[in-house]
Coordinates of C-alpha atoms and ligand atoms in Angstrom, one line a residue:
M1308 CA 268.9 138.1 47.6
S1309 CA 265.5 139.3 47.6
Q1310 CA 262.0 138.0 48.1
Q1311 CA 258.5 139.4 47.7
R1312 CA 256.2 139.0 50.6
A1313 CA 254.1 135.6 50.7
F1314 CA 251.6 134.8 53.1
K1315 CA 250.4 131.9 54.8
V1316 CA 246.4 131.2 54.5
R1317 CA 244.5 128.4 56.1
V1318 CA 242.0 126.1 54.4
V1319 CA 238.5 126.5 56.0
E1320 CA 236.5 124.7 53.3
V1321 CA 236.8 122.2 50.5
I1322 CA 233.9 122.1 48.1
A1323 CA 233.4 119.1 45.6
E1324 CA 231.9 121.3 42.6
T1325 CA 232.2 118.5 39.8
P1326 CA 234.0 115.1 39.5
D1327 CA 237.1 117.2 38.6
A1328 CA 236.7 120.4 40.1
R1329 CA 237.1 121.3 43.7
S1330 CA 236.7 124.9 45.7
I1331 CA 239.1 125.9 48.2
V1332 CA 238.0 128.5 50.8
V1333 CA 240.8 130.2 52.6
E1334 CA 241.6 132.6 55.4
P1335 CA 244.5 134.8 56.1
E1336 CA 245.9 135.4 59.2
V1337 CA 244.3 138.3 61.0
A1338 CA 247.5 140.5 60.9
D1339 CA 247.5 139.9 57.1
A1340 CA 244.0 140.8 56.2
S1341 CA 244.6 144.2 54.6
H1342 CA 246.6 142.6 52.2
F1343 CA 243.8 140.4 50.9
G1344 CA 241.5 143.0 49.3
Y1345 CA 240.8 142.3 45.7
R1346 CA 238.6 143.1 42.8
P1347 CA 236.4 140.7 41.0
G1348 CA 238.5 138.6 38.3
Q1349 CA 241.7 138.5 40.5
F1350 CA 243.7 135.5 41.3
L1351 CA 246.0 134.0 43.9
T1352 CA 249.4 132.5 43.3
L1353 CA 249.8 129.2 45.2
N1354 CA 252.9 127.6 46.3
I1355 CA 252.1 124.1 45.6
P1356 CA 254.8 121.8 47.7
T1357 CA 257.1 120.0 45.4
D1358 CA 260.9 118.6 45.1
R1359 CA 260.6 119.8 41.7
E1360 CA 263.3 122.2 40.3
G1361 CA 262.0 125.4 39.7
G1362 CA 258.9 125.0 42.3
A1363 CA 255.4 124.5 41.4
A1364 CA 253.9 127.9 41.5
R1365 CA 250.3 128.0 40.3
C1366 CA 247.9 130.9 39.7
Y1367 CA 244.1 130.3 40.7
S1368 CA 241.3 132.9 40.0
L1369 CA 239.2 133.8 42.9
S1370 CA 235.6 132.7 42.2
S1371 CA 234.3 134.4 45.5
S1372 CA 232.9 137.9 45.4
P1373 CA 234.7 140.6 47.4
S1374 CA 231.4 142.3 48.0
L1375 CA 229.3 139.4 48.7
D1376 CA 231.5 136.6 50.2
E1377 CA 233.6 136.9 53.7
R1378 CA 236.1 134.5 52.6
L1379 CA 238.3 134.1 49.7
K1380 CA 237.5 131.0 47.2
I1381 CA 239.6 129.5 44.7
T1382 CA 238.2 127.2 42.2
V1383 CA 240.7 124.5 40.7
K1384 CA 239.9 121.9 37.7
R1385 CA 242.4 119.0 37.3
T1386 CA 244.4 119.3 34.1
E1387 CA 245.0 115.7 32.7
G1388 CA 248.7 115.0 33.8
G1389 CA 249.0 118.5 35.4
Y1390 CA 251.2 118.7 38.6
G1391 CA 249.3 121.5 40.6
S1392 CA 245.9 121.2 39.8
N1393 CA 245.9 117.2 40.9
W1394 CA 247.9 118.2 43.8
V1395 CA 245.4 120.8 45.3
C1396 CA 242.2 118.4 44.4
D1397 CA 243.9 115.5 46.1
H1398 CA 245.8 116.7 49.0
L1399 CA 244.5 120.2 50.1
G1400 CA 242.2 119.6 53.1
V1401 CA 240.6 121.7 56.0
D1402 CA 243.2 123.3 58.3
D1403 CA 246.0 122.8 56.1
V1404 CA 248.1 126.1 55.6
I1405 CA 249.3 127.0 52.2
E1406 CA 251.7 129.8 51.0
V1407 CA 250.1 132.4 48.7
L1408 CA 251.0 135.7 47.1
A1409 CA 248.5 138.5 47.6
P1410 CA 245.7 138.8 45.3
S1411 CA 246.4 140.4 41.6
G1412 CA 245.7 140.8 38.0
T1413 CA 244.0 143.2 35.6
F1414 CA 240.9 141.0 34.4
T1415 CA 238.7 143.2 36.3
P1416 CA 236.1 145.5 35.2
R1417 CA 236.7 149.4 35.3
S1418 CA 233.0 149.8 36.3
L1419 CA 230.3 147.5 37.5
D1420 CA 227.4 149.8 36.0
V1421 CA 227.6 148.7 32.6
D1422 CA 226.0 145.8 30.9
F1423 CA 228.2 142.6 30.5
L1424 CA 228.4 140.0 28.0
L1425 CA 230.4 136.9 29.8
F1426 CA 232.1 133.8 27.9
A1427 CA 233.4 131.2 29.8
A1428 CA 234.5 127.5 29.2
G1429 CA 235.3 124.8 32.0
S1430 CA 237.4 126.2 34.7
G1431 CA 237.1 129.7 32.8
I1432 CA 234.0 130.3 34.8
T1433 CA 236.0 131.0 38.1
P1434 CA 236.8 134.6 37.5
V1435 CA 233.9 135.0 35.4
M1436 CA 231.7 134.2 38.2
S1437 CA 233.3 136.6 40.5
I1438 CA 232.6 139.3 37.8
L1439 CA 229.3 138.0 37.1
K1440 CA 228.2 138.0 41.4
T1441 CA 229.8 141.2 41.8
A1442 CA 228.3 142.9 39.0
L1443 CA 224.6 141.6 40.0
H1444 CA 225.3 142.9 43.5
E1445 CA 227.0 146.0 43.4
G1446 CA 226.1 147.0 39.9
S1447 CA 223.3 148.4 38.0
G1448 CA 223.4 146.8 34.8
K1449 CA 222.4 143.7 32.6
V1450 CA 224.6 140.4 32.6
A1451 CA 224.5 137.6 29.9
L1452 CA 226.8 134.5 30.5
V1453 CA 227.7 132.0 27.7
Y1454 CA 228.8 129.1 29.4
A1455 CA 230.4 126.1 27.6
N1456 CA 231.3 122.7 28.8
R1457 CA 231.7 119.1 28.1
D1458 CA 228.4 117.7 29.6
E1459 CA 226.0 118.6 32.3
Q1460 CA 228.1 116.9 35.1
S1461 CA 231.0 119.1 34.2
V1462 CA 229.0 122.5 34.8
I1463 CA 230.9 124.2 37.8
F1464 CA 228.4 126.6 39.8
R1465 CA 225.6 124.9 37.9
D1466 CA 223.1 125.2 41.0
E1467 CA 224.3 128.8 42.0
L1468 CA 223.8 130.1 38.6
V1469 CA 220.1 128.7 38.6
A1470 CA 219.5 130.4 42.0
L1471 CA 220.9 133.7 40.6
E1472 CA 219.1 133.5 37.5
K1473 CA 215.7 133.2 39.6
A1474 CA 216.8 136.2 42.1
Y1475 CA 217.9 138.5 39.2
D1476 CA 215.5 137.3 36.5
D1477 CA 215.3 140.6 34.8
R1478 CA 219.0 141.3 34.7
L1479 CA 220.8 137.7 34.3
Q1480 CA 220.5 135.7 31.3
V1481 CA 222.5 132.4 31.2
I1482 CA 223.1 130.4 27.9
H1483 CA 224.7 126.8 28.3
L1484 CA 226.5 125.2 25.5
L1485 CA 227.1 121.5 26.1
E1486 CA 229.5 119.6 23.9
S1487 CA 227.5 116.3 24.6
V1488 CA 224.3 118.0 23.0
Q1489 CA 225.3 120.6 20.4
G1490 CA 228.9 119.5 19.8
L1491 CA 231.8 122.1 20.1
P1492 CA 230.6 125.6 20.1
R1493 CA 230.2 126.7 16.5
A1494 CA 231.6 129.9 15.1
R1495 CA 227.9 130.7 13.8
T1496 CA 226.5 130.3 17.2
L1497 CA 229.0 132.4 19.0
E1498 CA 228.5 135.1 16.6
Q1499 CA 224.8 135.1 16.9
L1500 CA 225.2 135.4 20.7
A1501 CA 227.6 138.2 20.4
G1502 CA 225.6 139.9 17.9
M1503 CA 222.7 140.0 20.5
W1504 CA 224.7 141.9 23.0
A1505 CA 227.2 143.8 20.8
D1506 CA 227.0 147.1 22.8
R1507 CA 228.2 145.1 26.0
H1508 CA 231.5 144.9 28.0
V1509 CA 233.0 141.3 27.1
F1510 CA 234.9 139.4 29.5
M1511 CA 236.2 135.9 28.2
C1512 CA 238.0 133.2 30.0
G1513 CA 238.5 129.1 28.9
P1514 CA 241.0 127.3 26.9
E1515 CA 242.6 128.7 23.8
P1516 CA 240.6 127.3 21.0
F1517 CA 237.5 128.7 22.8
M1518 CA 239.1 132.2 23.4
D1519 CA 240.3 132.5 19.8
A1520 CA 236.6 131.5 18.5
V1521 CA 234.9 133.8 20.9
T1522 CA 237.3 136.6 19.8
A1523 CA 236.6 136.0 16.2
A1524 CA 232.8 136.0 17.0
V1525 CA 232.8 139.5 19.0
S1526 CA 235.0 141.0 16.2
E1527 CA 232.8 140.0 13.4
A1528 CA 229.5 141.3 15.5
G1529 CA 231.2 144.6 16.0
V1530 CA 232.0 145.0 19.5
T1531 CA 235.1 147.3 19.8
P1532 CA 238.6 146.1 20.9
D1533 CA 238.6 148.4 23.9
R1534 CA 235.4 146.6 25.5
V1535 CA 236.8 143.1 24.9
H1536 CA 238.9 141.3 28.0
H1537 CA 240.6 138.2 28.1
E1538 CA 242.3 135.8 30.9
K1539 CA 244.6 133.3 29.8
F1540 CA 245.2 130.4 32.0
L1541 CA 248.8 129.1 31.7
S1542 CA 251.2 127.3 34.4
L1543 CA 254.0 129.5 35.6
G1544 CA 257.6 128.8 34.1
S1545 CA 259.4 130.2 37.1
D1546 CA 259.1 130.4 40.9
P1547 CA 258.0 133.7 42.4
F1548 CA 258.3 132.4 45.9
A1549 CA 262.0 131.4 45.6
D1550 CA 264.9 134.0 46.6
S1551 CA 265.9 135.8 43.8
V1552 CA 269.5 137.1 43.1
V1553 CA 269.2 140.2 40.7
E1554 CA 272.1 141.4 39.3
L1555 CA 271.7 144.9 37.6
D1556 CA 273.6 145.7 34.3
D1557 CA 274.7 149.4 35.2
A1558 CA 276.4 150.1 32.2
G1559 CA 275.1 152.8 29.9
P1560 CA 272.2 155.6 30.5
T1561 CA 270.5 155.8 34.0
S1562 CA 267.1 157.0 34.5
T1563 CA 265.4 158.0 38.0
V1564 CA 262.4 156.4 39.1
E1565 CA 260.3 157.4 42.1
V1566 CA 258.2 154.6 43.1
T1567 CA 255.2 154.3 45.3
L1568 CA 254.9 150.8 47.1
D1569 CA 252.9 149.9 50.3
G1570 CA 252.4 153.5 51.1
A1571 CA 256.2 154.3 50.7
T1572 CA 257.8 156.4 48.4
T1573 CA 261.3 155.7 47.3
T1574 CA 263.9 157.3 44.6
L1575 CA 266.0 154.9 42.9
A1576 CA 268.4 155.2 39.9
W1577 CA 267.2 153.0 36.8
P1578 CA 270.0 151.9 34.8
R1579 CA 268.1 151.9 31.3
S1580 CA 268.7 148.3 30.2
N1581 CA 267.0 146.7 33.4
K1582 CA 263.7 145.8 34.0
L1583 CA 261.8 147.9 36.8
L1584 CA 261.0 144.6 38.8
D1585 CA 264.7 143.9 39.1
V1586 CA 265.5 147.5 40.1
L1587 CA 263.0 147.2 42.8
L1588 CA 264.1 143.8 44.1
A1589 CA 267.8 144.8 43.9
A1590 CA 267.0 147.8 46.3
G1591 CA 265.0 145.6 48.6
L1592 CA 261.8 146.4 47.8
E1593 CA 259.0 143.7 48.0
A1594 CA 257.5 144.4 44.8
P1595 CA 254.9 142.1 43.6
Y1596 CA 255.3 139.4 40.5
S1597 CA 254.4 135.9 39.6
C1598 CA 255.4 134.9 36.1
R1599 CA 258.2 137.4 35.3
E1600 CA 257.4 136.5 31.6
G1601 CA 254.7 138.9 30.9
N1602 CA 252.1 136.6 31.0
C1603 CA 250.2 137.0 34.2
S1604 CA 250.1 140.6 35.4
A1605 CA 251.0 140.1 39.0
C1606 CA 253.5 142.9 38.7
A1607 CA 250.8 145.4 37.2
C1608 CA 251.7 148.9 38.0
I1609 CA 250.7 152.7 37.0
V1610 CA 253.1 155.2 35.2
L1611 CA 252.0 158.6 36.7
E1612 CA 255.0 160.4 34.8
G1613 CA 257.5 159.4 32.0
D1614 CA 257.7 157.0 29.2
L1615 CA 258.8 153.5 29.0
E1616 CA 258.4 150.3 26.9
M1617 CA 257.6 146.8 27.7
E1618 CA 259.5 144.0 26.3
R1619 CA 256.8 141.2 26.4
N1620 CA 253.3 142.1 27.2
E1621 CA 250.8 138.8 26.6
V1622 CA 248.3 140.1 29.2
L1623 CA 247.6 143.8 29.3
E1624 CA 244.9 145.2 26.7
A1625 CA 244.9 148.5 24.8
E1626 CA 242.5 150.0 27.3
D1627 CA 244.9 149.0 30.3
I1628 CA 247.9 150.5 28.5
A1629 CA 245.9 153.6 27.7
E1630 CA 245.0 154.1 31.6
G1631 CA 248.9 153.9 32.1
I1632 CA 249.1 150.1 33.2
V1633 CA 252.4 148.5 32.6
L1634 CA 253.9 145.2 33.5
G1635 CA 256.7 145.7 36.1
C1636 CA 258.9 142.7 35.2
Q1637 CA 258.9 143.9 31.5
A1638 CA 259.4 147.7 31.9
V1639 CA 262.4 149.4 30.7
P1640 CA 262.4 153.3 30.8
L1641 CA 262.7 156.0 27.8
S1642 CA 262.4 159.0 29.8
D1643 CA 265.0 160.5 32.4
R1644 CA 262.4 160.8 35.2
L1645 CA 259.4 158.3 35.9
R1646 CA 256.9 158.2 38.7
I1647 CA 255.4 154.9 39.3
T1648 CA 252.9 153.6 41.7
Y1649 CA 251.7 150.3 42.7
D1650 CA 249.2 151.4 45.3
Q1651 CA 246.1 152.1 43.1
Ligands
LIG2821 C1 245.9 134.2 35.9 C2 245.7 132.9 35.7 C3 244.4 132.1 36.3 C4 244.2 131.0 36.5 N1 242.9 130.4 37.3 C5 242.7 129.1 37.1 C6 241.4 128.8 37.7 O1 240.6 129.7 38.5 N2 241.0 127.6 38.1 C7 241.9 126.7 37.5 O2 241.6 125.2 37.2 N3 243.0 126.9 36.6 C8 243.5 128.3 36.6 N4 244.9 128.8 36.1 C9 245.4 127.9 35.6 C10 246.6 127.1 36.4 O3 247.4 128.2 36.9 C11 247.4 126.1 36.1 O4 248.1 126.4 34.9 C12 246.4 124.8 35.6 O5 245.9 124.2 37.0 C13 247.3 123.4 35.1 O6 248.5 123.3 36.1 P1 248.9 121.8 36.6 O7 250.0 122.3 37.4 O8 248.1 121.1 37.1 O9 249.6 121.3 35.2 P2 251.1 121.4 34.5 O10 251.7 120.5 35.3 O11 251.5 122.6 34.5 O12 250.8 120.8 33.1 C14 249.9 121.5 32.3 C15 249.8 120.4 31.0 O13 251.0 120.2 30.5 C16 251.5 118.9 30.2 N5 252.9 119.0 30.6 C17 253.5 119.2 31.9 N6 255.0 119.1 32.1 C18 255.2 118.5 30.6 C19 256.4 118.3 30.0 N7 257.5 118.5 30.5 N8 256.3 118.0 28.8 C20 255.0 117.8 27.9 N9 253.8 118.1 28.7 C21 253.8 118.5 30.1 C22 250.6 118.3 31.2 O14 250.3 116.9 30.8 C23 249.4 119.0 31.3 O15 248.4 118.7 30.2 C24 245.1 130.1 36.0 C25 246.1 130.6 35.1 C26 246.6 131.9 35.3 C27 247.9 132.3 34.7

């Protein structure tokens, strides 16, 4: 049996952002603080209490900025008929303690000193807000945010965005698209907006039809794919908080992997038909993961030497892969020796 490291955090504030969205500010225990450094755009995985078989772990992006906000804040919008989001909005209160996994994810800018074109719809503003605030505070470039919502009432962070536009009037431009005013965002509108800033780095997050429309618009506007980044919001299908029993298939050829995790380097045999994450868990290492389905990037690590392939990848983009980033939960080896790190 093996398990990755989970942490308890205490809720210190609950903010009603809109009628259906709440921000939850949390604080880890002092001894765990070093595990909670994060980059803008990353997320926490919450262990939502449930009697349901398979648990109810859910990922929520950090809307706080690592360089501005002392505490970590997630922002959760109710999904109609959804279990986790409604539980958070209805039940999580100040002084409650909830179990989480350390921050993770690859939806984060490589550099903050570039110009950004951000697209968000509804709760998709959460990771985008963290990127926006951090880029304005730490970076030197310009930022344009195209933000789509149902109506004015449902605009999360409306006042904060107004204040930021005032404070950074030469660097920040916010364009609101409201369904109640203009209808759903039209392809032509999105293309025109993308065309105004086609030389920028694009980060987008929102419901699937919005992401599809924005992806088509930025491609039409000539933004090169290496500058386009997506975050997909999905519910996890498995429970990363449960004990996991990993049985390796050690028939057939075996590679050797030297893996660095939490400052320690371990050399392991890697039977080639097994995924890296399973090999590490079977060896008792506390490797990170959430979905185990190639959907969320919580298990991302970097290949320093050797070749491998991923059976499934719904989240890493061409630029990530070019930098050697792989999903541990999907990686199987191709070469005899590999060196991998989780610590960069
Ligand atoms: C990296 C990442 C970051 C994220 N960040 C955020 C964030 O910052 N803010 C945010 O609000 N969300 C975020 N999400 C989404 C979040 O994790 C949840 O997916 C979301 O809150 C919905 O979860 P839920 O438990 O409320 O809904 P679920 O219970 O998962 O239900 C989702 C939908 O499926 C339907 N459904 C459920 N079960 C069935 C069934 N058996 N048959 C048919 N239909 C069914 C429900 O009616 C509902 O419409 C993120 C996701 C990822 C992967």
